[in-house]
Each structure stands twice: as C-alpha cells, then as structure tokens.
Coordinates of C-alpha atoms in Angstrom, one line a residue:
M313 CA 156.8 161.2 132.0
A314 CA 155.3 158.5 129.9
S315 CA 157.3 155.9 131.7
T316 CA 156.0 157.2 135.1
A317 CA 152.5 157.0 133.8
R318 CA 153.0 153.4 132.6
R319 CA 154.4 152.4 136.0
R320 CA 151.5 154.1 137.7
Y321 CA 148.9 152.3 135.6
G322 CA 150.8 149.0 135.9
S323 CA 150.7 149.4 139.7
V324 CA 146.9 150.1 139.6
A325 CA 146.3 147.0 137.5
L326 CA 148.4 144.8 139.8
L327 CA 146.4 146.2 142.8
M328 CA 143.1 145.5 141.2
A329 CA 144.2 141.9 140.3
A330 CA 145.3 141.4 143.9
I331 CA 141.9 142.7 145.2
L332 CA 140.1 140.3 142.9
L333 CA 142.2 137.4 143.9
A334 CA 141.6 138.2 147.6
C335 CA 137.8 138.3 146.9
I336 CA 137.9 135.0 145.2
I337 CA 139.9 133.4 148.1
I338 CA 137.5 134.9 150.7
T339 CA 134.5 133.7 148.7
A340 CA 136.0 130.2 148.2
F341 CA 136.5 130.0 152.0
T342 CA 132.8 130.9 152.4
R343 CA 131.9 128.2 149.9
V344 CA 133.6 125.6 152.1
T345 CA 131.9 126.9 155.2
E346 CA 128.5 126.8 153.5
R347 CA 129.0 123.3 152.3
E348 CA 129.9 122.2 155.9
D349 CA 126.7 123.9 157.0
G350 CA 124.7 121.8 154.5
R351 CA 124.0 124.7 152.2
L352 CA 124.0 124.2 148.4
R353 CA 124.8 127.1 146.1
L354 CA 123.8 126.7 142.5
A355 CA 124.9 129.0 139.7
A356 CA 122.7 129.0 136.6
A357 CA 124.6 130.0 133.5
S358 CA 121.6 131.3 131.5
Y359 CA 118.2 132.7 132.2
P360 CA 116.0 129.8 131.0
V361 CA 117.8 127.2 133.2
Y362 CA 117.8 129.7 136.1
I363 CA 114.0 129.8 135.9
A364 CA 113.9 126.0 135.7
A365 CA 116.2 125.8 138.8
L366 CA 114.0 128.2 140.7
N367 CA 111.0 125.8 140.1
V368 CA 112.8 122.5 140.8
T369 CA 114.5 123.8 144.0
D370 CA 111.4 125.8 145.3
G371 CA 111.1 125.5 149.1
V372 CA 114.1 123.1 149.4
D373 CA 115.9 124.1 152.6
G374 CA 119.5 125.4 152.3
V375 CA 119.5 125.6 148.5
Q376 CA 120.3 128.9 146.9
V377 CA 120.1 129.6 143.1
V378 CA 121.9 132.5 141.6
N379 CA 121.8 133.7 138.0
L380 CA 125.4 134.0 136.7
V381 CA 124.5 136.6 134.0
P382 CA 122.1 139.5 134.2
A383 CA 118.6 138.4 133.6
Q384 CA 118.0 140.8 130.8
T385 CA 121.1 139.8 128.8
G386 CA 119.2 137.6 126.4
C387 CA 121.2 135.3 124.1
L388 CA 124.8 134.8 125.3
H389 CA 126.6 134.8 121.9
D390 CA 128.8 137.8 122.8
Y391 CA 128.8 137.7 126.6
Q392 CA 132.0 138.4 128.4
L393 CA 132.7 137.1 131.9
T394 CA 133.1 139.8 134.6
P395 CA 135.0 139.7 137.9
D396 CA 131.7 139.3 139.7
N397 CA 131.0 136.2 137.6
M398 CA 134.3 134.7 138.7
I399 CA 133.5 135.4 142.3
T400 CA 130.1 133.8 141.9
L401 CA 131.7 130.7 140.3
S402 CA 134.2 130.4 143.1
G403 CA 131.4 130.3 145.6
A404 CA 129.2 127.8 143.8
D405 CA 128.8 124.1 144.4
A406 CA 127.4 123.4 141.0
L407 CA 127.0 125.1 137.6
I408 CA 123.7 124.6 135.7
L409 CA 124.2 124.8 132.0
N410 CA 121.8 125.2 129.1
G411 CA 124.4 123.3 127.1
A412 CA 124.4 122.8 123.3
G413 CA 127.2 125.3 123.0
A414 CA 125.4 128.2 124.6
E415 CA 128.0 128.8 127.3
S416 CA 131.3 128.8 125.4
F417 CA 132.1 132.0 127.3
L418 CA 132.7 129.8 130.4
D419 CA 135.3 127.6 128.9
S420 CA 138.4 129.2 130.4
A421 CA 136.6 129.9 133.7
R422 CA 135.7 126.3 134.2
E423 CA 139.3 125.3 133.7
Q424 CA 140.1 127.5 136.8
F425 CA 137.4 125.6 138.8
P426 CA 137.9 122.0 137.8
E427 CA 136.2 120.8 141.0
L428 CA 133.0 122.6 140.2
A429 CA 130.2 120.1 139.4
A430 CA 128.2 120.8 136.2
I431 CA 124.7 119.8 135.2
D432 CA 124.3 120.0 131.4
T433 CA 120.6 120.2 130.8
S434 CA 121.1 119.6 127.0
E435 CA 122.1 115.9 127.4
G436 CA 120.1 113.7 125.1
V437 CA 118.2 116.6 123.6
S438 CA 117.8 116.5 119.8
L439 CA 119.6 119.4 118.2
L440 CA 119.0 121.3 115.0
E441 CA 121.8 122.7 112.9
S442 CA 122.3 126.5 113.3
R443 CA 121.5 128.9 110.4
H444 CA 124.0 131.3 112.0
V445 CA 127.3 129.8 113.1
H446 CA 129.0 131.9 115.8
D447 CA 132.7 132.3 116.0
H448 CA 133.3 131.7 119.7
D449 CA 136.5 133.0 121.2
H450 CA 138.1 130.4 123.6
G451 CA 141.0 132.6 124.7
H452 CA 144.6 132.7 123.8
G453 CA 147.4 130.1 123.9
E454 CA 145.2 127.1 123.5
E455 CA 146.4 124.3 121.2
A456 CA 144.6 123.4 118.0
G457 CA 141.8 120.9 118.7
A458 CA 141.6 121.6 122.4
D459 CA 138.0 122.8 122.0
E460 CA 136.8 120.5 119.2
A461 CA 133.6 119.5 121.1
E462 CA 132.7 123.2 121.6
E463 CA 133.5 124.0 118.0
D464 CA 131.3 121.2 116.8
L465 CA 128.4 122.5 119.0
A466 CA 128.9 126.0 117.4
H467 CA 127.3 124.5 114.3
Y468 CA 124.2 123.6 116.2
N469 CA 121.3 125.8 117.4
E470 CA 121.6 126.2 121.2
H471 CA 118.1 127.8 121.7
I472 CA 116.6 124.5 122.9
W473 CA 114.6 126.0 125.7
T474 CA 112.3 127.7 123.1
S475 CA 110.9 124.2 122.4
P476 CA 108.5 123.2 125.1
S477 CA 109.2 119.5 124.6
R478 CA 112.9 120.1 124.7
Y479 CA 112.6 122.4 127.7
R480 CA 110.8 119.5 129.3
Q481 CA 113.8 117.3 128.8
Q482 CA 116.0 120.1 130.2
V483 CA 114.0 120.1 133.4
E484 CA 114.2 116.3 133.6
N485 CA 118.0 116.5 133.2
L486 CA 118.1 119.2 135.9
L487 CA 116.1 116.9 138.2
D488 CA 118.5 114.0 137.6
G489 CA 121.5 116.2 138.3
L490 CA 120.2 117.7 141.5
T491 CA 119.1 114.3 142.8
A492 CA 122.6 113.0 142.2
L493 CA 124.2 116.1 143.8
D494 CA 121.8 116.3 146.8
P495 CA 120.0 112.9 147.3
G496 CA 118.7 114.0 150.7
H497 CA 116.2 116.3 149.0
A498 CA 115.4 114.0 146.1
E499 CA 111.7 113.7 146.9
Q500 CA 111.2 117.5 147.1
Y501 CA 113.1 118.0 143.8
A502 CA 110.9 115.3 142.2
A503 CA 107.7 116.8 143.4
N504 CA 108.7 120.3 142.3
A505 CA 109.8 119.0 138.9
E506 CA 106.5 117.1 138.4
A507 CA 104.5 120.3 139.1
Y508 CA 106.6 122.3 136.7
L509 CA 106.5 119.7 134.0
S510 CA 102.7 119.8 134.2
Q511 CA 102.8 123.5 133.6
I512 CA 105.1 123.0 130.6
D513 CA 102.8 120.3 129.1
A514 CA 99.7 122.5 129.6
V515 CA 101.2 125.6 127.9
R516 CA 102.6 123.4 125.0
Q517 CA 99.1 122.2 124.4
E518 CA 97.9 125.8 124.3
L519 CA 100.5 126.5 121.7
L520 CA 99.6 123.5 119.6
D521 CA 95.9 124.4 119.7
A522 CA 96.6 128.0 118.7
A523 CA 98.9 126.9 115.9
A524 CA 96.4 124.4 114.5
A525 CA 93.9 127.3 114.2
L526 CA 96.2 129.4 112.0
P527 CA 95.3 129.7 108.3
T528 CA 98.8 128.4 107.3
D529 CA 101.6 126.3 108.8
A530 CA 104.2 128.0 106.6
C531 CA 106.5 130.5 108.3
I532 CA 109.7 132.5 107.8
T533 CA 111.9 132.7 110.9
F534 CA 114.1 135.7 111.6
H535 CA 116.3 134.2 114.3
D536 CA 117.6 130.8 115.3
S537 CA 115.6 131.0 118.5
L538 CA 112.4 130.5 116.4
A539 CA 113.5 127.2 114.8
Y540 CA 112.8 124.9 117.7
F541 CA 109.7 126.7 118.7
A542 CA 108.2 126.4 115.1
E543 CA 109.1 122.8 114.8
D544 CA 107.6 121.9 118.2
I545 CA 104.2 123.4 117.5
G546 CA 103.9 122.2 113.9
L547 CA 104.9 125.2 111.9
R548 CA 106.9 124.7 108.7
P549 CA 109.8 127.1 108.0
V550 CA 110.0 127.8 104.3
A551 CA 112.9 130.2 104.8
A552 CA 115.1 131.2 107.7
L553 CA 116.9 134.6 108.1
S554 CA 118.9 135.9 111.0
I555 CA 118.6 139.5 112.3
G556 CA 120.0 141.0 115.4
E557 CA 123.3 139.2 115.1
D558 CA 126.8 140.2 114.0
S559 CA 126.2 139.6 110.3
G560 CA 123.6 141.1 108.1
V561 CA 121.0 139.5 105.9
S562 CA 122.2 139.0 102.4
A563 CA 120.3 140.2 99.3
S564 CA 120.2 136.7 98.0
D565 CA 118.7 135.3 101.2
L566 CA 116.1 138.0 101.1
R567 CA 115.2 137.2 97.5
S568 CA 115.0 133.5 98.4
A569 CA 112.7 134.3 101.3
E570 CA 110.5 136.5 99.0
Q571 CA 110.2 133.6 96.5
A572 CA 109.3 131.2 99.4
A573 CA 106.6 133.5 100.7
E574 CA 105.1 133.9 97.2
Q575 CA 105.1 130.2 96.7
A576 CA 103.5 129.5 100.1
G577 CA 100.7 132.0 99.4
S578 CA 100.0 132.4 103.1
V579 CA 102.9 132.8 105.5
L580 CA 103.8 133.8 109.1
L581 CA 106.7 136.0 109.8
L582 CA 108.1 135.0 113.1
Y583 CA 110.4 137.4 115.1
D584 CA 112.1 137.1 118.4
N585 CA 111.0 140.2 120.3
Q586 CA 114.6 140.8 121.4
Y587 CA 115.3 142.1 117.9
P588 CA 113.6 144.5 115.4
T589 CA 110.9 143.4 113.1
E590 CA 112.6 144.0 109.8
Y591 CA 112.2 143.0 106.1
G592 CA 108.4 142.5 106.3
Y593 CA 108.2 143.4 102.7
I594 CA 109.4 139.9 101.7
A595 CA 105.8 138.7 102.3
D596 CA 104.2 141.4 100.1
S597 CA 103.7 138.9 97.3
A598 CA 101.9 136.4 99.5
G599 CA 98.1 136.4 99.6
W600 CA 98.1 136.5 103.4
S601 CA 100.7 137.2 106.0
A602 CA 101.1 138.1 109.6
A603 CA 104.2 139.4 111.5
L604 CA 104.4 138.0 115.0
A605 CA 107.0 139.3 117.6
L606 CA 107.3 136.4 120.1
D607 CA 108.9 136.1 123.5
M608 CA 111.5 133.3 123.4
A609 CA 112.1 133.6 127.2
A610 CA 115.8 134.4 126.7
G611 CA 115.7 137.0 129.5
G612 CA 113.2 138.6 131.9
E613 CA 112.3 138.8 135.5
A614 CA 113.5 136.5 138.2
E615 CA 110.1 134.9 138.6
K616 CA 109.3 131.1 138.7
G617 CA 106.5 131.5 136.2
A618 CA 108.5 133.6 133.7
W619 CA 109.0 130.9 131.0
V620 CA 105.4 129.6 131.2
D621 CA 104.1 133.2 131.1
A622 CA 106.2 134.0 128.0
M623 CA 104.9 130.9 126.2
R624 CA 101.3 131.6 127.2
L625 CA 101.7 135.1 125.8
N626 CA 103.0 133.5 122.6
A627 CA 99.9 131.3 122.5
E628 CA 97.7 134.5 122.8
I629 CA 99.6 136.1 119.9
L630 CA 99.1 133.0 117.7
R631 CA 95.4 132.9 118.6
A632 CA 95.1 136.6 117.6
A633 CA 96.7 135.9 114.3
A634 CA 94.2 133.1 113.6
A635 CA 91.2 135.3 114.4

C-alpha cells in the first residue's frame, strides 16, 4: 500500500516537472520570437530597481518590464524562487539586479540561463558593512569557494536604494546597461533617466532640509535598511539594532543602545515600517526622543512615482518630528 502511494506521488512529481519543463521551452521559444520582432523583455529582480526601470524605459516602444518577485515582498533575505519565476527568467532578455548581494536567491537560476544578460545597478556604489549578516543558501552540491564573491557581499548592507544619492547611481548604472543592450533607444533612455534623476535630487533635498531642522542628528536604527538613509541625510547612528529578521535583539545590544540614547540626550528612533516599532523604552533616559516609522521603498505599488512618493512621505515625517 505504502509502495503504491510512493509510486503514485513519484509519478505526479514527474508529471509536474515535465509540465514545468514544457512551459519553460514554450516560453523560451516565445522569447526568441519576441527578440526577432524587436521586443525587449526586462526582468527586475527587486522592487526598487523595478520602479527605476519603469521610469527609464517609460514610453520606449517594444520594451516590457516585469517584476520578478511580488511587489509586496519587501526585503529578499528569505525569498525562494517559484516555477513562475523560472518561466519569467526563461522569457527575459536581461535581468536587472539591485546587486550588493541582495539577489543571492538567483544564483542557481542564473547558472541555468548563462546567456541571460545582467545589469548590476550596484556597480561602483559605496557599500556599508551589514549589522546583520545573512546566511544565504546557495543550494546543494557546490564546491567550497564557488560563491566566494556572494559570501563576501553577505557581509555588506544591500539596502543601497534607501540612500537617494546611491539610488541615483543605480539609475545611472541602469541607463548605461540599457544603452549598451539597446543602443537604438539610447536617447529616449537618457531623457527618461534625466527626468527621473531630477526627481531623486529634488526629494533628497527635501530630506536634507527636513533633517537639518531636527533637534538632534543622533539616531538609533532598527534595521539595516535605515543605515544608508541616515548617512545620506546627515543623521548620526549612535546604535544599530535589527528587528524583523531571523535573529532576536540581544539584551547586551539593548543595554548598549540605552546607554547611547542617554549619552546623546536627544535621539531619533528610526524604524523601517515593514517591521514593528519595538524597544522604544531604550530612549526613556534621553531628554527628548521621537520614534519614526519610515517607508524604505522595499515594496509597494507598480507605479513610477512609488520610490519618490515614499521618500517624500519620509520627509514629511521628519518635518513633523522637528515641529
């Protein structure tokens, strides 16, 4: 009886694998057909670069941008590829990466599509060390040292899009990549990028002005996503904790943060609004404090203005704290 059940389940698994393979082959054929028709299909590996791609490719005939992961996924630390993701990759002409180690979940998939062009938008971007090192799973059967570059990046903070100045560099890298991939539309890409960069510059200035009006530049960050943001707008982290991840906050870290808040006297508690606002008591000994839940644009609607809107909302939150 058990043997029969195992055979039945084995047959179902083989059937599902065959269906998936057939879908990939059909989609790959469609990919070739679309390329012959002059179409360009871009797969963005994370939400922030998806929004950037929507802006840079806006109105360019024959270019399609798809978001590889659900827009509401947020940070990609524990994301697992799905069969739909594999089908999307098989039909793509280029993969747009945030880079800096954010897309380690794609390592094995990219090996299956070695011809797939990749635009790494993190190239040349200054990286901060991560306060929370993630143990990325690169799959089974790989030799030691095969993913040394990815393991090195695991020690860096991948949330570079939360810094307006670094996000600006990402958009410039995207422009360079698209121009090389599709030189026939270079002027359109350049015009779109210039318009988007102007929006990024404007909202960064809003953030700088709002931060300058705050009663303190001292802050405690509660997620790696806040580190680049704080640095970019002139805030000074006196402690860094990590909530919403796979490891808890230690008692010693909390005590150190309490001491830092007391010493600072006035302090901002900066939270990524993907995660709960916890441990606010660490600022009880400070003379003044404010807890701010900020939108780090890790996920949201498929709208061109989503990143700028998130940062503009953050500027409003900073202004309210300064009032």
